[in-house]
Short mmCIF file of C-alpha atoms and ligand atoms in Angstrom, two decimals:
data_model
loop_
_atom_site.label_atom_id
_atom_site.label_comp_id
_atom_site.label_asym_id
_atom_site.label_seq_id
_atom_site.Cartn_x
_atom_site.Cartn_y
_atom_site.Cartn_z
CA MET A 1 102.95 55.84 125.83
CA ILE A 2 106.09 54.21 127.14
CA ASN A 3 108.53 56.57 128.72
CA ALA A 4 111.75 54.54 128.72
CA MET A 5 114.69 56.71 129.69
CA GLN A 6 117.70 54.47 129.34
CA ALA A 7 118.24 51.86 126.69
CA ASN A 8 120.24 49.66 129.08
CA PHE A 9 117.68 49.58 131.86
CA ASP A 10 116.01 46.16 131.93
CA LEU A 11 113.27 45.30 134.44
CA LYS A 12 114.24 41.63 134.17
CA GLU A 13 117.91 42.23 135.06
CA HIS A 14 118.40 45.34 137.14
CA SER A 15 117.17 46.26 140.57
CA HIS A 16 114.51 48.93 140.52
CA THR A 17 111.58 50.32 142.43
CA ARG A 18 108.02 49.90 141.21
CA PHE A 19 105.10 52.18 141.97
CA ASN A 20 101.85 50.77 143.25
CA VAL A 21 99.44 53.01 141.40
CA LEU A 22 96.52 51.74 143.53
CA THR A 23 98.00 52.71 146.91
CA GLY A 24 100.79 55.16 146.12
CA ASP A 25 103.37 52.84 147.79
CA TRP A 26 106.70 51.75 146.30
CA ILE A 27 108.37 48.35 146.28
CA LEU A 28 111.97 47.28 145.65
CA VAL A 29 112.49 44.56 142.99
CA SER A 30 115.85 42.73 142.84
CA PRO A 31 115.66 40.25 139.93
CA HIS A 32 119.42 39.53 139.95
CA ARG A 33 119.07 37.95 143.41
CA THR A 34 117.23 34.91 142.04
CA LYS A 35 120.59 33.88 140.55
CA ARG A 36 122.17 33.31 143.98
CA PRO A 37 122.39 29.66 145.09
CA TRP A 38 119.46 28.40 147.09
CA GLN A 39 120.20 26.19 150.09
CA GLY A 40 116.76 25.97 151.64
CA LYS A 41 114.79 22.78 151.95
CA VAL A 42 112.25 21.65 149.39
CA GLU A 43 109.73 19.23 150.72
CA GLU A 44 106.40 17.65 149.91
CA LEU A 45 103.69 17.75 152.53
CA PRO A 46 101.59 14.66 153.26
CA GLU A 47 98.23 14.59 151.47
CA ASP A 48 95.53 16.39 153.42
CA ASN A 49 92.79 13.84 154.10
CA ARG A 50 90.18 15.61 156.15
CA PRO A 51 86.78 14.01 156.82
CA ALA A 52 83.65 15.62 155.31
CA TYR A 53 82.36 16.11 158.85
CA ASP A 54 84.35 16.90 162.00
CA PRO A 55 82.41 16.67 165.28
CA SER A 56 84.78 19.19 166.94
CA CYS A 57 84.45 21.85 164.20
CA TYR A 58 82.40 24.94 165.08
CA LEU A 59 81.47 25.44 161.39
CA CYS A 60 80.15 21.97 160.52
CA PRO A 61 76.33 21.61 160.32
CA GLY A 62 74.60 20.62 163.55
CA ASN A 63 77.62 21.42 165.76
CA LYS A 64 77.65 23.61 168.85
CA ARG A 65 79.47 26.97 168.77
CA ALA A 66 81.30 28.86 171.53
CA ASP A 67 78.21 30.87 172.49
CA GLY A 68 76.19 27.66 172.91
CA SER A 69 74.10 28.03 169.76
CA ILE A 70 73.73 25.10 167.36
CA ASN A 71 74.54 25.43 163.65
CA PRO A 72 71.58 24.57 161.40
CA ASN A 73 71.85 21.60 159.04
CA TYR A 74 72.62 23.98 156.16
CA ALA A 75 72.88 22.77 152.57
CA ASP A 76 74.96 25.50 150.88
CA SER A 77 76.66 28.31 152.78
CA PHE A 78 75.92 29.62 156.24
CA VAL A 79 76.63 33.00 157.89
CA PHE A 80 76.61 34.10 161.53
CA THR A 81 78.09 36.81 163.76
CA ASN A 82 81.55 35.88 165.05
CA ASP A 83 81.40 34.63 168.63
CA PHE A 84 84.74 36.40 169.27
CA ALA A 85 84.19 39.55 167.19
CA SER A 86 86.90 42.22 167.00
CA LEU A 87 84.29 44.86 166.28
CA LEU A 88 81.08 45.16 168.27
CA PRO A 89 77.92 47.14 167.39
CA ASP A 90 77.52 48.69 170.85
CA ALA A 91 80.94 50.32 171.43
CA PRO A 92 80.30 53.78 172.97
CA ASP A 93 81.09 56.94 170.97
CA GLY A 94 84.47 58.42 171.75
CA ASP A 95 87.08 60.76 170.30
CA ILE A 96 90.28 61.50 172.22
CA ASN A 97 92.83 64.07 171.14
CA ILE A 98 95.54 65.27 173.51
CA ASP A 99 97.60 68.04 171.88
CA GLY A 100 97.42 66.17 168.57
CA LEU A 101 99.87 63.65 170.03
CA ILE A 102 97.59 61.07 171.53
CA LYS A 103 94.58 60.40 169.35
CA ALA A 104 91.92 57.70 169.38
CA LYS A 105 88.42 57.15 168.08
CA SER A 106 85.88 54.52 169.05
CA ALA A 107 85.52 51.70 166.50
CA ARG A 108 82.13 50.13 166.04
CA GLY A 109 80.90 47.46 163.66
CA THR A 110 80.34 43.78 163.20
CA CYS A 111 82.28 40.63 162.31
CA ARG A 112 80.53 37.86 160.44
CA VAL A 113 81.72 34.37 159.55
CA ILE A 114 80.66 32.63 156.32
CA SER A 115 81.00 28.88 155.89
CA PHE A 116 81.40 28.25 152.15
CA SER A 117 80.09 24.68 152.30
CA PRO A 118 78.70 22.14 154.77
CA ASP A 119 81.55 19.83 153.68
CA HIS A 120 84.50 20.13 156.09
CA SER A 121 86.95 18.57 153.60
CA VAL A 122 86.65 20.93 150.61
CA THR A 123 88.16 24.29 149.66
CA LEU A 124 87.08 26.98 147.15
CA PRO A 125 88.69 25.35 144.08
CA LEU A 126 86.95 22.06 144.88
CA LEU A 127 83.48 23.65 144.93
CA SER A 128 81.51 23.84 141.69
CA VAL A 129 81.10 27.24 140.00
CA LYS A 130 77.42 27.12 141.01
CA GLU A 131 78.36 26.54 144.65
CA ILE A 132 80.87 29.42 144.56
CA LYS A 133 78.17 31.59 142.96
CA LYS A 134 75.97 30.93 146.02
CA VAL A 135 78.81 32.19 148.25
CA ILE A 136 79.07 35.32 146.06
CA ASP A 137 75.29 35.84 146.31
CA LEU A 138 75.51 35.53 150.09
CA TRP A 139 78.37 38.08 150.18
CA CYS A 140 76.12 40.48 148.21
CA GLU A 141 73.21 39.91 150.55
CA GLU A 142 75.43 40.56 153.57
CA ILE A 143 76.77 43.79 152.03
CA GLN A 144 73.23 45.02 151.45
CA ASN A 145 72.07 44.10 154.95
CA ILE A 146 75.12 45.49 156.76
CA SER A 147 75.21 48.77 154.81
CA ALA A 148 71.59 49.44 155.82
CA ASP A 149 73.17 50.67 159.08
CA PRO A 150 74.06 54.30 158.18
CA SER A 151 77.00 54.37 160.62
CA ILE A 152 78.89 51.69 158.63
CA ARG A 153 81.55 53.10 156.27
CA TYR A 154 83.32 50.01 154.99
CA ILE A 155 82.69 46.27 154.58
CA GLN A 156 85.71 44.00 154.15
CA ILE A 157 85.14 40.49 152.81
CA PHE A 158 88.15 38.22 153.20
CA GLU A 159 89.44 34.69 153.51
CA ASN A 160 92.43 33.66 155.58
CA LYS A 161 93.44 30.20 154.46
CA GLY A 162 96.00 27.78 155.86
CA GLU A 163 97.76 27.24 159.15
CA ILE A 164 100.74 29.25 157.93
CA MET A 165 98.38 32.27 157.81
CA GLY A 166 97.24 31.64 161.37
CA CYS A 167 93.92 30.17 160.29
CA SER A 168 92.75 27.94 163.11
CA ASN A 169 90.04 25.95 161.31
CA PRO A 170 90.45 24.20 157.91
CA HIS A 171 86.67 24.19 157.28
CA PRO A 172 86.22 26.35 154.12
CA HIS A 173 85.13 29.75 155.40
CA GLY A 174 85.67 33.46 155.15
CA GLN A 175 84.91 36.56 157.15
CA ILE A 176 83.21 39.91 156.80
CA TRP A 177 84.30 42.80 158.98
CA ALA A 178 82.31 46.01 158.80
CA GLN A 179 83.19 49.21 160.61
CA ASN A 180 82.28 52.86 161.15
CA SER A 181 85.47 54.17 159.46
CA VAL A 182 87.45 53.61 156.24
CA PRO A 183 90.47 51.33 156.89
CA LEU A 184 93.99 52.25 155.73
CA GLU A 185 94.29 50.22 152.48
CA ILE A 186 90.87 51.39 151.32
CA PHE A 187 91.70 54.97 152.29
CA LYS A 188 94.84 54.88 150.11
CA GLU A 189 93.08 53.20 147.17
CA THR A 190 90.17 55.66 147.39
CA ILE A 191 92.58 58.60 147.08
CA GLN A 192 94.56 57.10 144.19
CA GLN A 193 91.49 56.01 142.20
CA GLY A 194 89.73 59.31 142.86
CA LYS A 195 92.73 61.30 141.65
CA TYR A 196 93.05 59.22 138.49
CA PHE A 197 89.35 59.45 137.69
CA LYS A 198 89.38 63.23 138.12
CA GLU A 199 92.33 63.57 135.75
CA LYS A 200 91.38 61.03 133.07
CA GLY A 201 87.63 60.53 133.39
CA ASN A 202 88.19 56.75 133.42
CA SER A 203 88.63 54.29 136.23
CA LEU A 204 92.28 53.61 136.98
CA LEU A 205 91.74 49.84 136.90
CA SER A 206 89.83 49.92 133.58
CA ASP A 207 92.81 51.60 131.95
CA TYR A 208 95.24 49.32 133.81
CA VAL A 209 93.39 46.17 132.64
CA GLN A 210 93.45 47.44 129.04
CA LEU A 211 97.22 47.94 129.27
CA GLU A 212 97.75 44.49 130.81
CA LEU A 213 95.57 42.86 128.13
CA LYS A 214 97.80 44.50 125.54
CA GLN A 215 101.12 43.61 127.19
CA LYS A 216 99.97 40.11 128.28
CA GLU A 217 103.16 39.66 130.37
CA ARG A 218 101.44 39.61 133.74
CA LEU A 219 98.11 38.03 132.73
CA VAL A 220 97.17 34.76 134.44
CA LEU A 221 93.57 34.16 133.36
CA GLU A 222 90.86 35.88 131.39
CA ASN A 223 87.18 35.08 130.96
CA GLU A 224 84.24 37.06 129.60
CA HIS A 225 83.88 39.41 132.55
CA PHE A 226 87.10 39.21 134.59
CA VAL A 227 90.88 39.09 134.38
CA ALA A 228 93.34 37.63 136.87
CA LEU A 229 96.86 39.03 136.79
CA VAL A 230 100.01 39.51 138.82
CA PRO A 231 100.00 43.28 139.35
CA PHE A 232 103.13 45.13 138.16
CA TRP A 233 103.70 46.24 141.76
CA ALA A 234 103.09 42.84 143.42
CA VAL A 235 104.89 42.29 146.73
CA TRP A 236 104.13 38.67 147.59
CA PRO A 237 105.79 36.08 145.29
CA TYR A 238 102.57 34.83 143.68
CA GLU A 239 100.33 37.78 144.50
CA THR A 240 97.42 38.23 142.09
CA MET A 241 94.40 40.43 141.53
CA ILE A 242 91.04 39.59 140.00
CA ILE A 243 89.57 42.69 138.31
CA SER A 244 86.14 43.07 136.73
CA LYS A 245 86.25 44.17 133.10
CA ARG A 246 83.19 46.35 133.59
CA GLN A 247 83.73 49.06 136.15
CA VAL A 248 81.44 48.59 139.14
CA GLN A 249 81.99 50.08 142.59
CA SER A 250 80.80 47.12 144.63
CA LEU A 251 79.99 43.43 144.48
CA PRO A 252 76.16 43.69 144.55
CA GLN A 253 76.31 45.67 141.28
CA LEU A 254 77.48 42.56 139.41
CA THR A 255 74.82 40.93 137.24
CA ASN A 256 73.88 37.30 137.66
CA GLU A 257 76.01 36.38 134.66
CA GLU A 258 78.99 38.34 136.00
CA ARG A 259 78.70 36.61 139.37
CA LEU A 260 78.89 33.22 137.64
CA SER A 261 81.88 34.46 135.71
CA PHE A 262 83.51 35.65 138.96
CA GLY A 263 82.87 32.18 140.45
CA ASP A 264 84.53 30.59 137.43
CA MET A 265 87.55 32.88 137.86
CA LEU A 266 87.80 32.12 141.59
CA LYS A 267 87.68 28.39 140.96
CA LYS A 268 90.34 28.44 138.22
CA LEU A 269 92.73 30.82 139.98
CA THR A 270 92.64 28.95 143.30
CA ALA A 271 93.04 25.64 141.39
CA LYS A 272 96.18 27.03 139.75
CA TYR A 273 97.45 28.03 143.19
CA ASP A 274 96.93 24.48 144.53
CA ASN A 275 98.60 23.07 141.41
CA LEU A 276 101.71 25.19 142.01
CA PHE A 277 103.12 23.09 144.87
CA HIS A 278 100.47 20.33 144.93
CA ILE A 279 99.07 21.45 148.26
CA SER A 280 96.08 23.37 149.50
CA PHE A 281 97.69 26.77 148.87
CA PRO A 282 97.59 29.21 151.81
CA TYR A 283 96.75 32.88 151.32
CA SER A 284 94.94 35.92 152.59
CA ALA A 285 92.50 37.12 149.98
CA GLY A 286 89.86 39.80 150.02
CA ILE A 287 87.49 41.89 147.97
CA HIS A 288 88.08 45.62 147.72
CA GLN A 289 85.14 47.86 146.94
CA ALA A 290 84.00 51.43 147.50
CA PRO A 291 83.19 52.65 151.03
CA VAL A 292 79.46 52.61 151.89
CA ASN A 293 77.25 55.44 153.18
CA ASP A 294 80.03 57.77 152.08
CA GLY A 295 78.79 59.67 149.03
CA GLU A 296 79.76 59.00 145.42
CA HIS A 297 82.97 57.23 144.45
CA PRO A 298 82.87 57.31 140.63
CA GLY A 299 86.51 56.18 140.33
CA TRP A 300 86.19 53.08 142.50
CA HIS A 301 86.59 49.78 140.67
CA LEU A 302 85.77 46.41 142.27
CA HIS A 303 88.68 43.97 142.58
CA MET A 304 90.02 41.14 144.70
CA HIS A 305 93.55 40.68 146.06
CA PHE A 306 95.31 37.39 146.78
CA TYR A 307 98.33 37.60 149.06
CA PRO A 308 99.94 34.14 149.28
CA PRO A 309 103.12 33.84 151.38
CA LEU A 310 104.74 30.76 149.78
CA LEU A 311 107.92 31.36 147.81
CA ARG A 312 109.38 28.17 146.35
CA SER A 313 107.84 25.10 147.96
CA ALA A 314 105.05 23.92 150.24
CA THR A 315 106.95 25.15 153.29
CA VAL A 316 109.32 27.93 152.20
CA LYS A 317 107.56 31.23 152.71
CA LYS A 318 108.50 34.81 152.14
CA PHE A 319 109.24 36.81 155.27
CA MET A 320 108.43 40.48 155.61
CA VAL A 321 111.32 41.36 157.91
CA GLY A 322 114.39 43.61 158.07
CA TYR A 323 114.38 46.09 155.20
CA GLU A 324 110.71 45.39 154.53
CA MET A 325 109.66 46.26 158.07
CA LEU A 326 111.90 49.28 158.20
CA ALA A 327 111.84 50.70 154.67
CA ASN A 328 109.52 49.14 152.10
CA PRO A 329 108.65 45.71 150.67
CA GLN A 330 111.11 43.92 148.41
CA ARG A 331 110.90 40.93 146.08
CA ASP A 332 113.32 38.82 144.06
CA ILE A 333 111.32 36.92 141.43
CA THR A 334 109.65 39.48 139.21
CA ALA A 335 105.89 39.84 138.77
CA GLU A 336 106.41 38.80 135.13
CA SER A 337 108.11 35.48 135.96
CA ALA A 338 105.51 34.70 138.65
CA ALA A 339 102.74 35.35 136.10
CA GLU A 340 104.48 33.15 133.55
CA LYS A 341 104.65 30.32 136.10
CA LEU A 342 100.96 30.67 137.08
CA ARG A 343 99.93 30.91 133.41
CA SER A 344 101.71 27.64 132.64
CA LEU A 345 99.72 25.72 135.28
CA SER A 346 96.38 24.07 134.58
CA GLY A 347 93.20 25.79 135.77
CA ILE A 348 91.82 22.36 136.62
CA HIS A 349 92.62 21.26 140.17
CA TYR A 350 95.00 18.30 140.40
CA LYS A 351 92.44 16.43 142.51
CA GLU A 352 89.76 16.93 139.84
CA ALA A 353 92.10 16.26 136.91
CA LYS A 354 92.29 12.51 137.57
ZN1 LIG B 1 83.85 21.74 159.72
ZN1 LIG B 2 92.70 46.90 146.49
#
């Protein structure tokens, strides 16, 4: 049921705040600001022509890593423990609390690195669906292995792509960080999804996907088992989410067919991103799933977030400064117009379209 209070209030015209139903946060949307004149630069970047093998890359097959070990001559994907891990398995137990004012707890876990391909020159959208499926299978295997340690509470799979995101190596790869506590974003989403499930008996994201499939305004892609959309509450200009149509709590619960379908969705969505400004599109992306070794989470619904920083060209990015640091995030172009733009782009990568 739509609860529209004022006839004059238009989400496309008037500034408003939007509620992020997944986290409980709010964001300020100012659609009228896109009408102000833009004086920034618009430029094309030179074509990225990386070799398939880079002798100085610590992820390429056969190369030496920081700890002195040699990468195997792997054929598909390859996973290892980060030589500079932020979380270590042997951190001592500790819990400090001084008058409730100074609090700290020891953090223990592991950080793994996954190379998506032996080929230094490719990226996710340039892999075949079958190759992406092998990465998904490896993610599942890692989740199962890591969660066998009963002290682990959460496993975060993510990819940080592009120099603009501080990614130091262009070799296609992602990371897995696992830890003995539930991190902030997951903590918030667990509360919101749990509350919704208790009230409605359905997963929040199942109902949300149904609503988006009806409204169609923010849809980007749909296949048999997944949808990709710009969430109503998106903060980053071209932020998207991939959500499974069937509610599962974690990645390993996906069937073989669903994993292929997820691979297809990943390939098409990241191809659209590259097609937007004709560059290898930078982003931070990650899979959100239920905490592990933490009891039942019947409301949790597997999804993936893409947070890309670019705003209107290959080099003009959105900054999270000023009001956003001090109050809450803000955006100018609406989620609906970003979705319309992404929808209009081909799901076939411009390099594969020739
Ligand atoms: Zn490499
Ligand atoms: Zn999430």
